Structure formats: C-alpha cells, structure tokens
PDB file of C-alpha atoms in Angstrom:
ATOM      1  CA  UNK A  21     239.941 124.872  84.752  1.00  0.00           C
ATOM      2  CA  UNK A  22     237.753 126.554  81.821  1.00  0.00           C
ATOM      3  CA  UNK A  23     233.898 126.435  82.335  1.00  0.00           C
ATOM      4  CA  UNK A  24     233.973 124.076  78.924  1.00  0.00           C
ATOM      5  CA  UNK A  25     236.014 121.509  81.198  1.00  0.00           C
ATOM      6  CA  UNK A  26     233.532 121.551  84.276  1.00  0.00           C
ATOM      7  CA  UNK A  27     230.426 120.939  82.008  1.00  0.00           C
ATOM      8  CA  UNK A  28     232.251 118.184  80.253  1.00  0.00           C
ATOM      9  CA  UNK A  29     232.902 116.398  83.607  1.00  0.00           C
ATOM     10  CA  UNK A  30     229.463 117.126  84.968  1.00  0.00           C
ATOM     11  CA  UNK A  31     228.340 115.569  81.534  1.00  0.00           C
ATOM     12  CA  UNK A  32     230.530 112.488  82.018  1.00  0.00           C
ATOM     13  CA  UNK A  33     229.592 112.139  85.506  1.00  0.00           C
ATOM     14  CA  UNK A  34     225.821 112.322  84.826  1.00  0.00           C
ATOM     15  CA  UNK A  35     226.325 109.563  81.971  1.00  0.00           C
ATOM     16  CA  UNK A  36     227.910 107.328  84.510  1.00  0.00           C
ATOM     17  CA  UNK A  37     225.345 107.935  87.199  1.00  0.00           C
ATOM     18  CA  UNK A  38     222.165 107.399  84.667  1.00  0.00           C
ATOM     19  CA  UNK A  39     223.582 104.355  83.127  1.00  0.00           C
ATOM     20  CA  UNK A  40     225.046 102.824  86.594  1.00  0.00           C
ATOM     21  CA  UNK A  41     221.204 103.749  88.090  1.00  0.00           C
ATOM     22  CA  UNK A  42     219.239 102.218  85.016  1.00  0.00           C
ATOM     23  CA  UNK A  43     220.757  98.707  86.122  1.00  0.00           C
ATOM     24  CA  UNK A  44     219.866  98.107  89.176  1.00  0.00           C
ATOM     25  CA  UNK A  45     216.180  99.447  88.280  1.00  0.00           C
ATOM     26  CA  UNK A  46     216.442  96.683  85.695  1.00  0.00           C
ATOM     27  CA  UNK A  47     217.442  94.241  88.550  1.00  0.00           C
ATOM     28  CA  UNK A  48     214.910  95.246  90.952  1.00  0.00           C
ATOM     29  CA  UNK A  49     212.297  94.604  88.229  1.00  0.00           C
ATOM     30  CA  UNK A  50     213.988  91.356  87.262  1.00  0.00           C
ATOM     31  CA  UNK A  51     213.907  90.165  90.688  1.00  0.00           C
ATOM     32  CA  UNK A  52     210.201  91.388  91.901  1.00  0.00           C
ATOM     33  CA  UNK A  53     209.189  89.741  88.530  1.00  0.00           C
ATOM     34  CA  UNK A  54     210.747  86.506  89.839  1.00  0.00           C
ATOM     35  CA  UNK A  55     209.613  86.604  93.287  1.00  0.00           C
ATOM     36  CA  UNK A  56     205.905  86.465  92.041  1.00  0.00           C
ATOM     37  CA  UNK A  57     206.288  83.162  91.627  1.00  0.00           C
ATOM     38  CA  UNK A  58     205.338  81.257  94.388  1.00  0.00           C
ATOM     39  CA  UNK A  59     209.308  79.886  95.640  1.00  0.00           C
ATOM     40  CA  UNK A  60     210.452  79.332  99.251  1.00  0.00           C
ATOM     41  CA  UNK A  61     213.289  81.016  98.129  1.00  0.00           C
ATOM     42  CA  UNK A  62     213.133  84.525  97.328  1.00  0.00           C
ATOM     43  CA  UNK A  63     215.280  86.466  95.841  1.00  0.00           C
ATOM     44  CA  UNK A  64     216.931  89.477  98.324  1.00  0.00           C
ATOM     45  CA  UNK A  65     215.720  92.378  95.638  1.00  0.00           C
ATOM     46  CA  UNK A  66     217.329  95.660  97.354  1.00  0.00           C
ATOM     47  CA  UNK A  67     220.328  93.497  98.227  1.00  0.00           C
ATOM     48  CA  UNK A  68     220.773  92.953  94.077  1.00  0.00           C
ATOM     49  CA  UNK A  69     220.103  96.082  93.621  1.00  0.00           C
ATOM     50  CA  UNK A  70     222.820  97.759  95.570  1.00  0.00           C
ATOM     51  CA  UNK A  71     225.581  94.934  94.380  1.00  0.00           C
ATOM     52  CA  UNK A  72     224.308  96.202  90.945  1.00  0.00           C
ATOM     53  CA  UNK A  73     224.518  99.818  91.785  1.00  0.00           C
ATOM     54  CA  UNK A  74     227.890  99.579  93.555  1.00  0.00           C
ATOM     55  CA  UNK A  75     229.503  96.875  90.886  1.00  0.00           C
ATOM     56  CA  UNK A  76     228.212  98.698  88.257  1.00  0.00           C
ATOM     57  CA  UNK A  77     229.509 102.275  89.166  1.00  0.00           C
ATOM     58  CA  UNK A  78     233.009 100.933  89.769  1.00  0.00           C
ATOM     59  CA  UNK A  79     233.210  98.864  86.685  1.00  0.00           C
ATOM     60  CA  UNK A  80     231.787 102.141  84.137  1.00  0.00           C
ATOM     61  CA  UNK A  81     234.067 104.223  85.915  1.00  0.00           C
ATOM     62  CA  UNK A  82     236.977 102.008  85.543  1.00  0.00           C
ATOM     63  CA  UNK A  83     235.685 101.372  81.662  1.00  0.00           C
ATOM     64  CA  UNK A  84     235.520 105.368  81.031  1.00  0.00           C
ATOM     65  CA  UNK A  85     239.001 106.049  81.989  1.00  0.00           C
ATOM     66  CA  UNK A  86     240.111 102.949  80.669  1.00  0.00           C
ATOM     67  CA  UNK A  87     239.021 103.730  77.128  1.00  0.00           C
ATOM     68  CA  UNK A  88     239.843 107.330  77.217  1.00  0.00           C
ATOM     69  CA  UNK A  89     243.150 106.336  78.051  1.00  0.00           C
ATOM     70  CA  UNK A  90     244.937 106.911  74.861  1.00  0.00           C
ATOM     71  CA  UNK A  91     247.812 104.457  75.922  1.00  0.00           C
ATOM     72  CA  UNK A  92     246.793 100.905  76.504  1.00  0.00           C
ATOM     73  CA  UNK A  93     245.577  99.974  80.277  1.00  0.00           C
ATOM     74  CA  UNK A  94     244.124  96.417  78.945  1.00  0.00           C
ATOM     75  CA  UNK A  95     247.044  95.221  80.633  1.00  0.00           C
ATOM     76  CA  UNK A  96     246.471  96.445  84.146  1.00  0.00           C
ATOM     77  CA  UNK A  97     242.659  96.966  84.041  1.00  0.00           C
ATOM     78  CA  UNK A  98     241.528  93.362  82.681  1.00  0.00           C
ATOM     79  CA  UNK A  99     243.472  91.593  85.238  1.00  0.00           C
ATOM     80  CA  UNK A 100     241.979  93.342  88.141  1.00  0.00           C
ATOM     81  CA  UNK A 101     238.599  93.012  86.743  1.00  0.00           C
ATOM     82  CA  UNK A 102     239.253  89.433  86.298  1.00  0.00           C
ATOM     83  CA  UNK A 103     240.607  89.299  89.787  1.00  0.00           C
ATOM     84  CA  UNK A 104     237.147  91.389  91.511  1.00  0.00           C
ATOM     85  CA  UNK A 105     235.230  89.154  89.958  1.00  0.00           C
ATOM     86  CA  UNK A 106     236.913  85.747  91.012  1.00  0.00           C
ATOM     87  CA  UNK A 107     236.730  86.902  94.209  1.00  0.00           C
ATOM     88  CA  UNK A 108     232.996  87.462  94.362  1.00  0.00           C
ATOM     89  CA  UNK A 109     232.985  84.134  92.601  1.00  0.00           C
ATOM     90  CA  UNK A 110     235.394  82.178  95.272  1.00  0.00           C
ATOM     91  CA  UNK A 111     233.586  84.189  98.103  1.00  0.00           C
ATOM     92  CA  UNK A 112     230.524  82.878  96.695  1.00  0.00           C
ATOM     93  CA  UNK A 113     231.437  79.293  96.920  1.00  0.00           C
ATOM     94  CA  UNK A 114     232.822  79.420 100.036  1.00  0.00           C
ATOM     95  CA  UNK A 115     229.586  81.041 101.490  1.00  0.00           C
ATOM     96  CA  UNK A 116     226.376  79.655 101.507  1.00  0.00           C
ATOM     97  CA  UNK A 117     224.168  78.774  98.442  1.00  0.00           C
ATOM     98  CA  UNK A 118     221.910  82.056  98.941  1.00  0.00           C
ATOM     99  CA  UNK A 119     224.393  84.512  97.957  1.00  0.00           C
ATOM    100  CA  UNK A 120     224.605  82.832  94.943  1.00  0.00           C
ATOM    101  CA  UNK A 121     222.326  85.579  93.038  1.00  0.00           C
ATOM    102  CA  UNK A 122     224.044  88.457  94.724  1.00  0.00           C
ATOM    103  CA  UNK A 123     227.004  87.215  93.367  1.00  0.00           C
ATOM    104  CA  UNK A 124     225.921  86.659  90.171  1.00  0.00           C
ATOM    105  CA  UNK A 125     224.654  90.158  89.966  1.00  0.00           C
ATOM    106  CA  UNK A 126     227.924  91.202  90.730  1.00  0.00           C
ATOM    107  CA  UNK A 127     229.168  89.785  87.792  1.00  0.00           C
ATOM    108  CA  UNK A 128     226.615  90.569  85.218  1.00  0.00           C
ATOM    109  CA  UNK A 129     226.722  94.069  86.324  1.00  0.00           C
ATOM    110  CA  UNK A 130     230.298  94.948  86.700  1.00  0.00           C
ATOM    111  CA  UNK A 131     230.683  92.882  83.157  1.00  0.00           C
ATOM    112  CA  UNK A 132     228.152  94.851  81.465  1.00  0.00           C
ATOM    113  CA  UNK A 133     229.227  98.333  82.879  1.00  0.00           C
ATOM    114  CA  UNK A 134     232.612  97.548  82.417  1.00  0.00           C
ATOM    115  CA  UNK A 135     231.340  97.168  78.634  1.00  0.00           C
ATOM    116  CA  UNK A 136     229.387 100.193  78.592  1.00  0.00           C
ATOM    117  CA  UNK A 137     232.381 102.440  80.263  1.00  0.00           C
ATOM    118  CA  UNK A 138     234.608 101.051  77.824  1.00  0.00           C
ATOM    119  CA  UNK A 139     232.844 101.999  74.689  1.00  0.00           C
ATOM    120  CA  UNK A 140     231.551 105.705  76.225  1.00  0.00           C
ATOM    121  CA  UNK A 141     235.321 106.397  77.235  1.00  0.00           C
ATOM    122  CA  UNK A 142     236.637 105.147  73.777  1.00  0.00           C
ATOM    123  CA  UNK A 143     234.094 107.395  71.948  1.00  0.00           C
ATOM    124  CA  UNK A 144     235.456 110.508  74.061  1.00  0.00           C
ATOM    125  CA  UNK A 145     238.667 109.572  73.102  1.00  0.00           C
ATOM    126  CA  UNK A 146     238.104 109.575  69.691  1.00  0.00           C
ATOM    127  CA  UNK A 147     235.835 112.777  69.438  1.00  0.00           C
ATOM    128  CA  UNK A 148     238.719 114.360  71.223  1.00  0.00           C
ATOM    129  CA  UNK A 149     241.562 113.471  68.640  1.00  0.00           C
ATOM    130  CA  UNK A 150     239.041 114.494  65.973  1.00  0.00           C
ATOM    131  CA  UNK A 151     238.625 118.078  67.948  1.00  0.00           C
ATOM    132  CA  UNK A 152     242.847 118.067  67.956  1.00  0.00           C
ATOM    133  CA  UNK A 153     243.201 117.088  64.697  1.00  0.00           C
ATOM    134  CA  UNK A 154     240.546 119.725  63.283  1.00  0.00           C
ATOM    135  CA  UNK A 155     242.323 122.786  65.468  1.00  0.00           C
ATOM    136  CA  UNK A 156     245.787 121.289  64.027  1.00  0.00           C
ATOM    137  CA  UNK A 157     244.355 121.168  60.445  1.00  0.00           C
ATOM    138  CA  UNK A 158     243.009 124.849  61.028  1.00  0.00           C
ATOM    139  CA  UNK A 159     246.598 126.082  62.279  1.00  0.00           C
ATOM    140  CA  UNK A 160     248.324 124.910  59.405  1.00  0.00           C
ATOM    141  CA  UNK A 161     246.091 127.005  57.143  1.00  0.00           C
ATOM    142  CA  UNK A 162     246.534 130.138  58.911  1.00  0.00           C
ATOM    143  CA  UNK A 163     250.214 129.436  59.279  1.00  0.00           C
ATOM    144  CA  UNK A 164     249.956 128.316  55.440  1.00  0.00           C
ATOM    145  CA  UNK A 165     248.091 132.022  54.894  1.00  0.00           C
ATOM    146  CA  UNK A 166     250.318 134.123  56.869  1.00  0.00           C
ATOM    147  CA  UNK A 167     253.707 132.736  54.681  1.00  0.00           C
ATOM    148  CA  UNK A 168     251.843 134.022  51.926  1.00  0.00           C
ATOM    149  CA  UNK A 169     251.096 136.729  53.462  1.00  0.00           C
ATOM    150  CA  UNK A 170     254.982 137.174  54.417  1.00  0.00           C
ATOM    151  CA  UNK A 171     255.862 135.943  50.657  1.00  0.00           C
ATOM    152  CA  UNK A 172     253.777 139.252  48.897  1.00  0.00           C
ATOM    153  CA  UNK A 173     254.253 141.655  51.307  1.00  0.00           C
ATOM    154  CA  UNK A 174     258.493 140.610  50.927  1.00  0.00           C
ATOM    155  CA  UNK A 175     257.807 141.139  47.443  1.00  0.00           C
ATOM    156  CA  UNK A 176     256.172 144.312  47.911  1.00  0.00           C
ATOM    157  CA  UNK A 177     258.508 145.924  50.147  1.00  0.00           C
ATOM    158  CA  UNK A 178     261.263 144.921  47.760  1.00  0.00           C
ATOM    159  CA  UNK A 179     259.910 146.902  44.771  1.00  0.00           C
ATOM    160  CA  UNK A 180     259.053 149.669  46.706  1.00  0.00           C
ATOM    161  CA  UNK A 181     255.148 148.926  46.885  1.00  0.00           C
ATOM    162  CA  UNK A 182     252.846 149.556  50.185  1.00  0.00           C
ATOM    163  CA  UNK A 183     252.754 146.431  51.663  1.00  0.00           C
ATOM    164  CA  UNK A 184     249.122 145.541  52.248  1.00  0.00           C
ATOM    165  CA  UNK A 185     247.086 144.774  54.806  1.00  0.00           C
ATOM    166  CA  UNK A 186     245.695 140.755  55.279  1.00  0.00           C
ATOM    167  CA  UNK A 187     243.891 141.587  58.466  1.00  0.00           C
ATOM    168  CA  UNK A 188     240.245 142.494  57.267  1.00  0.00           C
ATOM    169  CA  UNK A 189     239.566 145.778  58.952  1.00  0.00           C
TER     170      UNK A 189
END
C-alpha cells in the first residue's frame, strides 16, 4: 500500500468520524434544549446521543462504501437498512413508551448518515473515474507521440538519415 493510499483512508476515516460526531452534538443540544422545559418526562440526553453516534457511524459507513461501489448495492444495502430500522421501530412498540425518542433517534440518524455516506462515497467515486479517465487520456497521447515518433524515425532510417532523438536530453 502506497503512502497516497494510507492518507486517503485516514482522510475518509476522519470525514466519517467528524460528520458521525457532529450529530450526536446536535442531539445532545436538541435534547438539553428540550429538557429546559419544565416536563415530568425528560428526555435521556447521553442515551440519544450514543444511539446517534452508534446509528450514525454504521449508516455513513455503510453509505460510503455503498456509493463508492461502482456496481449497484441498492439492492442489498436498502433492504437491510430498511430492515435495522423496522426493527428499532417494532422493538420500540413492543417496549415501553419511553424509548420512544431513542428510537426515533435511531432513525433520524442512521437516515441522515446513511444520506450523507451515500453522497461522500458517490463523490469519491466519481473523482476517481475522472483521475482514471485523465491518466487514460494522457496514455493515449504519449502512445499517440511515440507512433509518430516510430513513423519518422522508420522514415529516417529508410533513407539513410540519423534517426533522431524524441527524448529531450
């Protein structure tokens, strides 16, 4: 593995870890803001936060490889997405009425990571078949430069000339 790769990863990795940590900041915000009002029933803010934090790491994980993929995985990542999250639903029904929140933050963050991951790993795809397609573009004009190359230098050698030198030095 080229030093190139390993600060690409540790830049992928540090995207998913920033964006997967700004949510459940966002959460516990959102839920101290709510528990200032005066309700018998507070809201469990570190609890949210950690279902927002864990959801939300597996789902922008899951969305980065799933749009970097450069064959389709809607197939098999969409139906275990749906799947995770009517589980947390059904589990949520079956439970009591509190963990109705922590449930719902599971949702709304593995829906919006899953969103987020999608779109970053898409984007990486494409910059990368622009990067391919730019190195194939520049191989076809050396290969296009060295038949020419090939073309005068045949022509040289058949009328007796020097054949020259393309190399620069």
């Amino acid at each position: 593995m080229h030093w190139v790769d390993l600060i690409a990863a540790a830049e992928k990795t540090g995207i998913v870890l920033l964006a997967s940590s700004i949510l459940p900041v966002a959460v516990l915000i959102g839920a101290g803001l709510a528990n200032r009002r005066e309700k018998p029933d507070r809201l469990p803010t570190g609890q949210l936060a950690m279902v927002a934090l864990v959801f939300g790491c597996l789902a922008c994980v899951t969305g980065l490889i799933a749009g970097a993929s450069r064959t389709a995985v809607t197939g098999q990542v969409l139906p275990a997405a749906l799947g995770l999250i009517g589980a947390v639903a059904l589990y949520t029904v079956i439970q009591k009425e509190a963990s109705l929140p922590v449930a719902g933050c599971a949702v709304l963050a593995f829906s919006l990571m899953l969103a987020f991951g999608t779109v970053l790993g898409s984007y990486e795809r494409a910059r990368s078949q622009a990067f391919a397609e730019a190195q194939r573009y520049d191989m076809g004009i050396l290969k296009t430069q060295a038949d020419i190359e090939a073309v005068i230098n045949g022509y040289r050698r058949a009328r007796a000339l020097p054949v020259l030198d393309f190399s620069g030095e």
